[in-house]
Coordinates of C-alpha atoms in Angstrom, one line a residue:
X1 CA 156.3 127.7 102.2
X2 CA 156.6 130.7 99.8
X3 CA 155.7 134.0 101.4
X4 CA 155.1 137.4 99.9
X5 CA 157.6 139.9 101.2
X6 CA 156.0 142.8 99.5
X7 CA 152.6 142.8 101.1
X8 CA 151.6 140.2 103.7
X9 CA 153.2 138.0 106.3
X10 CA 152.2 134.6 107.3
X11 CA 151.4 133.7 110.9
X12 CA 151.2 129.9 110.9
X13 CA 149.4 127.8 113.5
X14 CA 151.7 127.9 116.5
X15 CA 154.4 125.3 116.6
X16 CA 157.3 125.0 119.0
X17 CA 159.8 124.7 116.3
X18 CA 158.8 126.4 113.0
X19 CA 160.1 125.1 109.8
X20 CA 163.3 126.5 108.4
X21 CA 162.9 129.8 106.6
X22 CA 162.7 129.6 102.8
X23 CA 165.1 131.7 100.8
X24 CA 164.1 135.4 100.6
X25 CA 164.1 137.0 97.2
X26 CA 167.5 138.5 96.5
X27 CA 167.9 142.1 95.3
X28 CA 170.4 143.3 92.8
X29 CA 173.3 143.7 95.3
X30 CA 172.9 141.1 98.0
X31 CA 175.6 142.7 100.2
X32 CA 173.4 145.7 100.8
X33 CA 170.4 143.8 102.2
X34 CA 169.3 144.9 105.7
X35 CA 167.5 142.3 107.8
X36 CA 164.3 144.0 108.7
X37 CA 164.4 147.0 106.3
X38 CA 160.9 147.1 104.9
X39 CA 160.2 146.9 101.2
X40 CA 159.3 150.3 99.7
X41 CA 155.7 150.2 98.6
X42 CA 155.1 152.1 95.4
X43 CA 151.7 153.7 95.0
X44 CA 150.0 152.4 92.0
X45 CA 149.4 155.1 89.3
X46 CA 148.5 153.0 86.3
X47 CA 146.5 150.2 88.0
X48 CA 142.8 151.0 87.5
X49 CA 141.7 149.7 91.0
X50 CA 143.9 152.1 92.9
X51 CA 142.0 155.2 94.0
X52 CA 145.1 157.4 94.3
X53 CA 143.4 160.7 95.0
X54 CA 141.4 159.3 97.9
X55 CA 144.3 157.6 99.4
X56 CA 144.9 158.8 103.0
X57 CA 148.0 156.7 103.6
X58 CA 151.7 157.1 103.6
X59 CA 153.3 153.9 102.5
X60 CA 156.9 154.3 101.9
X61 CA 157.8 152.7 105.2
X62 CA 155.6 149.7 105.1
X63 CA 157.0 146.5 106.4
X64 CA 155.8 143.1 107.5
X65 CA 156.8 140.5 110.1
X66 CA 157.1 136.8 109.1
X67 CA 158.1 133.7 111.0
X68 CA 159.8 132.5 107.9
X69 CA 161.1 135.4 105.9
X70 CA 162.1 138.4 108.1
X71 CA 165.8 137.6 108.3
X72 CA 168.3 135.4 106.5
X73 CA 171.7 134.3 107.7
X74 CA 173.5 136.6 105.3
X75 CA 171.6 139.6 106.7
X76 CA 173.0 139.2 110.1
X77 CA 176.8 139.2 109.6
X78 CA 179.7 141.7 110.0
X79 CA 178.6 143.5 113.1
X80 CA 179.9 144.6 116.5
X81 CA 179.3 143.1 119.9
X82 CA 177.0 144.1 122.7
X83 CA 177.2 143.2 126.4
X84 CA 175.3 140.1 127.5
X85 CA 173.5 139.9 130.9
X86 CA 174.9 136.3 131.3
X87 CA 178.6 135.4 132.0
X88 CA 179.8 132.9 129.5
X89 CA 183.0 131.0 130.1
X90 CA 185.6 131.0 127.3
X91 CA 185.4 127.3 126.8
X92 CA 181.6 127.2 126.7
X93 CA 181.3 128.3 123.1
X94 CA 183.7 128.9 120.2
X95 CA 185.0 132.4 119.6
X96 CA 183.3 132.6 116.2
X97 CA 179.9 131.8 117.7
X98 CA 180.3 134.4 120.4
X99 CA 181.1 137.0 117.7
X100 CA 178.1 135.8 115.7
X101 CA 175.7 136.4 118.5
X102 CA 177.1 139.8 119.3
X103 CA 177.0 140.8 115.6
X104 CA 173.3 140.0 115.5
X105 CA 172.7 142.2 118.6
X106 CA 174.3 145.2 117.0
X107 CA 172.4 144.5 113.8
X108 CA 169.1 144.7 115.7
X109 CA 170.2 148.0 117.2
X110 CA 170.9 149.3 113.7
X111 CA 167.4 148.3 112.6
X112 CA 165.8 150.1 115.6
X113 CA 167.5 153.3 114.6
X114 CA 166.2 153.0 111.0
X115 CA 162.5 152.8 112.0
X116 CA 160.9 155.8 113.7
X117 CA 158.5 155.6 116.5
X118 CA 154.8 156.3 115.7
X119 CA 152.2 157.6 118.1
X120 CA 149.2 156.8 116.0
X121 CA 146.7 154.3 117.6
X122 CA 147.3 150.7 116.5
X123 CA 144.3 148.5 115.8
X124 CA 144.4 144.8 115.2
X125 CA 141.7 143.6 112.7
X126 CA 140.6 140.0 112.1
X127 CA 138.7 139.2 109.0
X128 CA 136.0 136.6 109.7
X129 CA 133.2 134.9 107.8
X130 CA 132.1 131.8 105.9
X131 CA 134.3 130.3 103.3
X132 CA 134.1 132.1 99.9
X133 CA 132.7 135.2 101.5
X134 CA 135.7 137.1 100.1
X135 CA 137.8 137.7 103.1
X136 CA 141.2 137.3 101.5
X137 CA 140.1 139.2 98.4
X138 CA 138.9 142.1 100.6
X139 CA 142.2 142.0 102.6
X140 CA 144.2 142.0 99.3
X141 CA 142.3 144.9 97.8
X142 CA 142.9 147.0 101.0
X143 CA 146.6 146.2 100.6
X144 CA 146.5 147.5 96.9
X145 CA 144.4 150.5 97.7
X146 CA 146.6 151.7 100.5
X147 CA 149.8 151.3 98.4
X148 CA 151.2 148.2 100.1
X149 CA 151.5 146.3 96.8
X150 CA 153.3 147.9 93.9
X151 CA 152.1 147.6 90.3
X152 CA 154.9 145.2 89.3
X153 CA 154.0 142.8 92.2
X154 CA 150.3 143.1 91.4
X155 CA 151.0 142.2 87.8
X156 CA 152.9 139.1 88.9
X157 CA 149.9 138.0 91.0
X158 CA 147.6 138.6 88.1
X159 CA 149.8 136.5 85.8
X160 CA 149.9 133.7 88.4
X161 CA 146.2 133.7 88.8
X162 CA 145.6 133.5 85.1
X163 CA 148.1 130.6 84.8
X164 CA 146.1 128.7 87.4
X165 CA 142.8 129.7 85.8
X166 CA 141.8 131.7 88.9
X167 CA 141.5 135.2 87.3
X168 CA 139.1 136.3 90.0
X169 CA 141.5 135.4 92.8
X170 CA 144.2 138.1 92.0
X171 CA 143.6 139.9 95.3
X172 CA 143.3 136.7 97.3
X173 CA 146.8 135.7 96.1
X174 CA 148.2 138.7 98.0
X175 CA 147.1 137.1 101.3
X176 CA 147.0 133.4 100.4
X177 CA 150.7 132.8 99.7
X178 CA 151.1 129.0 99.9
X179 CA 150.3 126.5 97.2
X180 CA 147.7 124.6 99.2
X181 CA 145.6 127.8 99.8
X182 CA 145.9 128.8 96.2
X183 CA 145.0 125.4 94.8
X184 CA 142.0 124.9 97.1
X185 CA 140.9 128.5 97.1
X186 CA 140.6 128.4 100.9
X187 CA 142.6 130.1 103.6
X188 CA 144.2 127.5 105.9
X189 CA 146.2 129.6 108.3
X190 CA 146.1 133.2 109.5
X191 CA 147.6 135.6 107.0
X192 CA 149.1 138.7 108.4
X193 CA 149.7 142.1 106.8
X194 CA 149.4 145.8 107.6
X195 CA 148.3 149.1 106.3
X196 CA 148.0 152.7 107.6
X197 CA 145.9 155.8 107.3
X198 CA 146.6 159.4 108.4
X199 CA 144.7 158.5 111.7
X200 CA 145.7 155.0 112.6
X201 CA 147.9 152.0 112.0
X202 CA 146.3 148.6 111.3
X203 CA 147.4 145.0 111.4
X204 CA 145.3 142.6 109.2
X205 CA 144.7 139.0 110.5
X206 CA 143.1 137.1 107.6
X207 CA 141.4 134.1 109.4
X208 CA 140.4 130.9 107.6
X209 CA 136.6 130.4 107.1
X210 CA 136.4 126.6 106.8
X211 CA 135.1 124.7 109.8
X212 CA 138.2 122.4 109.8
X213 CA 140.4 125.4 110.5
X214 CA 138.5 127.1 113.3
X215 CA 141.4 126.5 115.8
X216 CA 143.6 128.6 113.6
X217 CA 140.8 131.2 113.4
X218 CA 140.7 131.3 117.2
X219 CA 144.4 132.0 117.4
X220 CA 144.0 134.9 114.9
X221 CA 140.9 136.3 116.6
X222 CA 142.6 136.2 120.0
X223 CA 145.0 138.9 118.8
X224 CA 142.3 141.2 117.4
X225 CA 140.6 144.3 118.7
X226 CA 138.0 144.7 115.9
X227 CA 136.4 142.1 113.8
X228 CA 135.5 142.5 110.1
X229 CA 132.7 140.0 109.5
X230 CA 132.6 139.6 105.7
X231 CA 129.2 138.5 104.3
X232 CA 128.6 137.5 100.7
X233 CA 125.4 139.1 99.4
X234 CA 125.3 136.7 96.4
X235 CA 122.1 134.6 96.1
X236 CA 122.7 131.3 97.9
X237 CA 126.1 132.2 99.4
X238 CA 124.6 134.4 102.2
X239 CA 122.1 131.7 103.1
X240 CA 124.8 128.9 103.1
X241 CA 127.0 131.0 105.4
X242 CA 124.1 131.6 107.9
X243 CA 122.3 128.3 107.8
X244 CA 124.8 125.8 108.9
X245 CA 127.9 127.7 107.8
X246 CA 130.6 129.5 109.8
X247 CA 129.1 133.1 109.7
X248 CA 127.3 132.8 113.0
X249 CA 129.9 130.7 114.7
X250 CA 132.6 133.2 113.8
X251 CA 130.5 136.1 115.2
X252 CA 129.8 134.1 118.4
X253 CA 133.5 133.2 118.8
X254 CA 134.6 136.8 118.3
X255 CA 132.3 137.9 121.1
X256 CA 133.5 135.1 123.4
X257 CA 137.2 135.8 122.7
X258 CA 136.7 139.5 123.7
X259 CA 136.7 141.4 120.4
X260 CA 135.3 144.8 121.2
X261 CA 133.6 145.9 117.9
X262 CA 132.3 144.3 114.7
X263 CA 132.1 145.9 111.3
X264 CA 129.9 143.8 109.0
X265 CA 131.0 144.2 105.4
X266 CA 128.2 143.1 103.0
X267 CA 130.4 142.0 100.1
X268 CA 129.8 141.4 96.4
X269 CA 127.1 144.0 96.2
X270 CA 128.1 144.6 92.5
X271 CA 127.4 140.9 91.7
X272 CA 124.8 140.3 88.9
X273 CA 122.3 138.6 91.2
X274 CA 122.4 141.7 93.6
X275 CA 123.2 144.8 91.6
X276 CA 123.3 147.1 94.7
X277 CA 119.7 146.1 95.6
X278 CA 118.5 147.8 98.7
X279 CA 115.9 145.0 99.3
X280 CA 118.7 142.4 99.3
X281 CA 120.9 144.5 101.6
X282 CA 118.0 145.1 104.0
X283 CA 117.1 141.4 104.0
X284 CA 120.7 140.5 105.0
X285 CA 121.1 143.2 107.6
X286 CA 117.7 142.3 109.2
X287 CA 118.5 138.6 109.5
X288 CA 122.1 139.1 110.7
X289 CA 121.0 141.6 113.4
X290 CA 118.8 138.9 114.9
X291 CA 121.6 136.4 115.0
X292 CA 124.2 138.9 116.2
X293 CA 121.9 139.9 119.1
X294 CA 121.7 136.2 120.1
X295 CA 125.5 136.1 120.1
X296 CA 125.6 138.9 122.6
X297 CA 126.3 141.9 120.3
X298 CA 124.4 145.1 121.0
X299 CA 123.1 146.6 117.7
X300 CA 123.2 150.2 119.2
X301 CA 126.9 150.2 120.0
X302 CA 128.7 147.0 119.1
X303 CA 128.4 146.6 115.3
X304 CA 127.5 148.4 112.1
X305 CA 126.9 147.4 108.4
X306 CA 128.9 148.6 105.4
X307 CA 127.9 147.6 101.8
X308 CA 130.6 147.2 99.2
X309 CA 132.7 145.0 96.9
X310 CA 136.2 143.8 97.7
X311 CA 137.0 142.6 94.2
X312 CA 135.5 145.7 92.7
X313 CA 137.3 147.9 95.3
X314 CA 134.0 149.7 95.9
X315 CA 133.4 151.4 99.2
X316 CA 136.6 149.9 100.6
X317 CA 138.9 153.0 100.8
X318 CA 137.0 155.8 99.1
X319 CA 133.3 156.4 99.6
X320 CA 131.0 155.3 96.8
X321 CA 130.9 157.6 93.8
X322 CA 127.5 159.2 92.8
X323 CA 125.3 156.9 90.8
X324 CA 126.6 153.6 92.1
X325 CA 124.3 153.2 95.2
X326 CA 122.0 156.1 95.7
X327 CA 120.5 154.7 99.0
X328 CA 123.7 154.5 100.9
X329 CA 125.5 157.7 102.1
X330 CA 127.6 156.3 105.0
X331 CA 131.3 155.9 105.3
X332 CA 133.6 153.4 103.4
X333 CA 135.0 150.4 105.3
X334 CA 138.3 152.1 106.1
X335 CA 136.5 155.4 106.8
X336 CA 134.3 153.5 109.4
X337 CA 137.4 152.0 111.0
X338 CA 139.1 155.5 111.3
X339 CA 135.9 156.8 112.9
X340 CA 135.9 154.3 115.7
X341 CA 136.5 155.7 119.2
X342 CA 139.9 155.1 120.7
X343 CA 139.9 151.7 122.3
X344 CA 140.3 151.3 126.1
X345 CA 143.6 149.7 127.0
X346 CA 145.0 148.4 130.3
X347 CA 148.3 150.2 130.4
X348 CA 148.8 150.1 134.2
X349 CA 148.3 146.3 134.5
X350 CA 150.9 143.7 134.7
X351 CA 152.7 142.9 131.4
X352 CA 151.0 140.1 129.5
X353 CA 151.9 139.1 125.9
X354 CA 150.6 135.8 124.6
X355 CA 153.2 134.5 122.1
X356 CA 151.7 133.6 118.7
X357 CA 154.9 132.3 117.1
X358 CA 158.6 132.3 117.5
X359 CA 161.7 131.9 115.3
X360 CA 165.5 132.1 115.7
X361 CA 168.1 133.8 113.6
X362 CA 171.8 133.5 114.4
X363 CA 171.5 133.2 118.2
X364 CA 168.7 135.7 118.5
X365 CA 165.2 134.3 119.4
X366 CA 162.3 136.5 118.1
X367 CA 158.7 136.2 119.3
X368 CA 155.6 137.8 117.9
X369 CA 152.6 138.7 120.0
X370 CA 150.1 141.4 121.0
X371 CA 150.6 143.4 124.2
X372 CA 147.4 142.7 126.1
X373 CA 148.2 144.7 129.2
X374 CA 151.0 146.6 130.8
X375 CA 154.1 147.9 128.9
X376 CA 157.3 146.4 127.6
X377 CA 160.6 148.3 127.1
X378 CA 163.9 147.7 125.4
X379 CA 166.4 146.5 128.0
X380 CA 163.7 145.1 130.3
X381 CA 164.2 141.7 131.9
X382 CA 161.1 139.5 131.8
X383 CA 160.0 135.9 132.0
X384 CA 158.8 133.5 129.4
X385 CA 156.0 131.6 131.2
X386 CA 155.1 129.0 132.2
X387 CA 158.8 128.0 132.3
X388 CA 160.1 131.1 134.1
X389 CA 162.8 131.5 131.5
X390 CA 164.5 134.9 132.2
X391 CA 165.3 136.9 129.0
X392 CA 166.2 140.5 128.1
X393 CA 164.4 142.6 125.5
X394 CA 166.8 143.6 122.8
X395 CA 164.3 145.4 120.4
X396 CA 160.6 146.0 119.9
X397 CA 159.6 146.2 116.2
X398 CA 156.1 146.8 114.7
X399 CA 155.1 146.6 111.1
X400 CA 156.3 150.2 110.2
X401 CA 158.0 151.4 113.3
X402 CA 160.0 150.5 116.3
X403 CA 159.5 151.2 120.0
X404 CA 161.5 152.0 123.1
X405 CA 158.4 151.2 125.0
X406 CA 155.4 149.3 123.5
X407 CA 151.9 149.8 125.0
X408 CA 148.8 147.6 125.0
X409 CA 147.3 146.9 121.5
X410 CA 150.7 146.8 119.7
X411 CA 151.3 143.6 117.7
X412 CA 155.1 143.4 117.8
X413 CA 158.2 141.3 117.1
X414 CA 160.4 141.1 120.2
X415 CA 164.0 140.1 119.9
X416 CA 165.2 138.4 123.1
X417 CA 168.6 137.8 124.7
X418 CA 169.3 135.1 127.3
X419 CA 167.6 132.2 125.6
X420 CA 169.6 129.9 123.4
X421 CA 166.7 128.2 121.6
X422 CA 163.0 128.5 121.3
X423 CA 162.4 125.1 122.8
X424 CA 161.0 126.7 126.0
X425 CA 158.3 128.4 124.0
X426 CA 155.1 126.4 123.4
X427 CA 151.4 127.2 122.4
X428 CA 150.1 129.3 125.3
X429 CA 153.5 130.8 126.4
X430 CA 153.3 134.3 127.7
X431 CA 155.8 137.1 128.2
X432 CA 155.3 138.5 131.8
X433 CA 156.8 140.7 134.3
X434 CA 159.1 139.2 136.9
X435 CA 157.8 141.3 139.7
X436 CA 154.1 140.7 138.7
X437 CA 154.1 137.1 137.5
X438 CA 151.2 135.5 135.6
X439 CA 149.5 132.5 137.3
X440 CA 150.2 129.1 136.0
X441 CA 147.4 126.6 136.8
X442 CA 146.3 123.1 135.8
X443 CA 142.9 123.2 137.6
X444 CA 140.4 126.1 137.6
X445 CA 137.0 127.1 138.7
X446 CA 135.0 128.6 135.8
X447 CA 131.5 129.5 134.6
X448 CA 130.8 127.6 131.4
X449 CA 128.0 128.5 129.0
X450 CA 126.9 125.4 127.0
X451 CA 126.1 126.1 123.3
X452 CA 126.0 122.7 121.7
X453 CA 126.9 119.1 122.4
X454 CA 128.2 116.2 120.3
X455 CA 125.5 113.9 119.0
X456 CA 127.0 110.9 120.9
X457 CA 127.3 112.9 124.1
X458 CA 124.3 115.1 124.7
X459 CA 124.9 115.8 128.4
X460 CA 127.7 117.9 130.1
X461 CA 128.7 115.8 133.1
X462 CA 131.8 115.1 135.3
X463 CA 134.5 113.3 133.3
X464 CA 133.4 115.0 130.1
X465 CA 136.5 115.7 128.0
X466 CA 137.2 118.1 125.1
X467 CA 139.7 120.7 123.8
X468 CA 140.3 123.9 125.7
X469 CA 141.3 127.1 123.9
X470 CA 142.5 130.2 125.8
X471 CA 144.5 133.1 124.1
X472 CA 147.1 131.0 122.2
X473 CA 146.9 127.9 124.5
X474 CA 145.4 124.7 123.3
X475 CA 145.1 121.8 125.8
X476 CA 143.0 118.8 126.7
X477 CA 140.4 119.5 129.4
X478 CA 138.2 117.3 131.6
X479 CA 135.3 118.3 133.8
X480 CA 136.2 117.4 137.4
X481 CA 132.9 118.4 139.0
X482 CA 129.7 120.5 138.6
X483 CA 129.3 123.0 141.4
X484 CA 126.1 124.8 140.6
X485 CA 123.9 125.9 137.7
X486 CA 123.8 129.6 137.1
X487 CA 120.9 132.0 136.2
X488 CA 122.3 133.9 133.2
X489 CA 120.2 137.0 133.8
X490 CA 121.0 137.4 137.5
X491 CA 124.3 135.4 137.7
X492 CA 122.9 133.7 140.9
X493 CA 123.3 130.0 141.7
X494 CA 120.2 127.9 141.1
X495 CA 120.9 124.3 141.8
X496 CA 123.8 123.0 143.8
X497 CA 125.8 120.0 142.6
X498 CA 123.8 119.0 139.5
X499 CA 124.4 115.6 138.1
X500 CA 124.4 116.9 134.5
X501 CA 123.8 120.0 132.3
X502 CA 122.5 120.4 128.8
X503 CA 122.5 122.8 125.9
X504 CA 121.5 126.3 127.0
X505 CA 122.6 125.9 130.6
X506 CA 125.3 127.9 132.4
X507 CA 127.2 126.0 135.1
X508 CA 129.9 126.8 137.6
X509 CA 132.3 123.9 137.4
X510 CA 135.9 122.7 138.1
X511 CA 138.0 121.9 135.1
X512 CA 141.3 120.0 135.0
X513 CA 143.7 120.8 132.1
X514 CA 146.1 118.4 130.5
X515 CA 149.1 120.7 131.2
X516 CA 149.5 123.8 133.2
X517 CA 148.4 127.0 131.4
X518 CA 148.9 130.7 132.0
X519 CA 145.5 132.0 133.1
X520 CA 144.1 134.8 135.2
X521 CA 140.7 135.4 136.9
X522 CA 138.2 137.4 134.9
X523 CA 138.1 140.3 137.4
X524 CA 141.9 140.6 137.0
X525 CA 142.5 140.3 133.3
X526 CA 139.5 139.3 131.1
X527 CA 141.7 138.6 128.0
X528 CA 143.5 135.8 129.9
X529 CA 140.4 134.5 131.5
X530 CA 138.2 133.9 128.5
X531 CA 138.2 130.4 126.9
X532 CA 136.2 128.2 124.5
X533 CA 135.7 124.4 124.6
X534 CA 135.6 122.5 121.3
X535 CA 134.9 118.9 120.3
X536 CA 136.1 117.9 116.9
X537 CA 134.9 120.6 114.5
X538 CA 132.3 122.1 116.8
X539 CA 132.4 124.8 119.4
X540 CA 130.3 123.4 122.3
X541 CA 130.9 126.0 125.1
X542 CA 132.6 129.1 126.2
X543 CA 133.4 130.4 129.6
X544 CA 135.5 132.5 131.9
X545 CA 137.9 131.7 134.8
X546 CA 136.5 132.9 138.1
X547 CA 139.0 131.2 140.5
X548 CA 142.5 130.0 140.0
X549 CA 142.7 128.3 143.4
X550 CA 144.3 129.0 146.8
X551 CA 147.7 127.6 146.0
X552 CA 148.1 129.6 142.8
X553 CA 147.1 132.8 144.6
X554 CA 149.6 132.2 147.4
X555 CA 152.3 131.5 144.8
X556 CA 151.6 134.8 143.0
X557 CA 151.5 136.7 146.3
X558 CA 154.9 135.4 147.3
X559 CA 156.5 136.4 144.0
X560 CA 154.8 139.7 143.5
X561 CA 157.0 142.7 144.3
X562 CA 155.4 146.2 144.1

């Protein structure tokens, strides 16, 4: 899989053992390559689409994190040892291997010294919307406008797009880096990149829009704080996305997963069938407002609309110039992001980091994930759950900075010591404190809200089976019993022990999972309590965990040390 080291990283669908890393592009003098030193992003001066005078960013320290391209074996040699927390007998490993692991540890320390800490707020953005709405193009244009892609690299993408007769996909090529995505013109997995402004640091999570890849979209959205719902204003495309497309499902899933705010970017406003028409814009915003309210979004405080053009780079970074759209005088997309209030974080809670992916370089296992609650520090000893694998944190690295202590909201790469391979990491694994462990359960009591049902199974009954998605976990699930139907307005129980439920009902029920999963009760940690239930390509229900069971609570009480 060919990745782009200059702009975006690629976060694949979680697998226990990711494919071997492809070769990274070699610079003129290979002996001077530093493993995680970020490529210097040159601010475009001659590229017409770059609005240099409006640019609020500093980009010379931009970097990315990739499961496949962050380090190569040559980058991690000729370095000095650090002390291990585990005693290793001399005959356990060869002397060369021991030196190799110690060299990597010192290399990590050198990288930490290179990257400064950064106190600006970090916000994770997920780009949502129907296929062909322009999500990857918008993401790519942001990367160009904020200086994360230099003119030489942009010219290379333009040349590749022309060779493939895809001239209009030049910005999408920045985010869609593998051949399958470029050939089909559809994002398959979650692309990852970053940019910054003078006020905040941002991580971009470019989610797929096709219904076949909704599970990948859920993994991306589970890491996000803010959603960018991209809407095509082009005649026919908006209607296709709303009527039977993925626009509304993505908005609903974003709310279920716990995304706090939604920016609706009405894209392609410069398209010939639209031409910045206020009537078309009003038609789109009116229809979407109705749908978003049904999904649970409050129009007064939860979302706002921004018109613009990702391909034309209009109203993305800089506000619209006079004469383009006289009826809109609001902020640009990035301006609206910078204006959002500081997000509330659970810094005093127990450490919880769902692992999105992992990889290994020369004896060092690295994991990537978002800090959902608590804090994590270099030198701290923690558990990889559910297996209780004890590890030590060697380094904490963000996209453009490193940390001695990372706080909630940071999307970071964590280098770990004390684990020989990433076999113990699986979809749904979580980094957690030893003194405040995360519950691991295979049976839960939950409130489930039924949205839809398969054609062949119209009733939600005991023994109903489907697929369970929570944070990064994906497991089989079976309904064990229905406890009571719930009044959604008052949250009171209506009917005890119903024999079945149907679309539109809310029900308290007991669910059995195929394997034990790290979950918490909604009152303790909402982000680890929300889940969705899917059947084939359809989201049929969402819910929240309200009871993890007596045994799980007793186990947690025994192991919790204040």
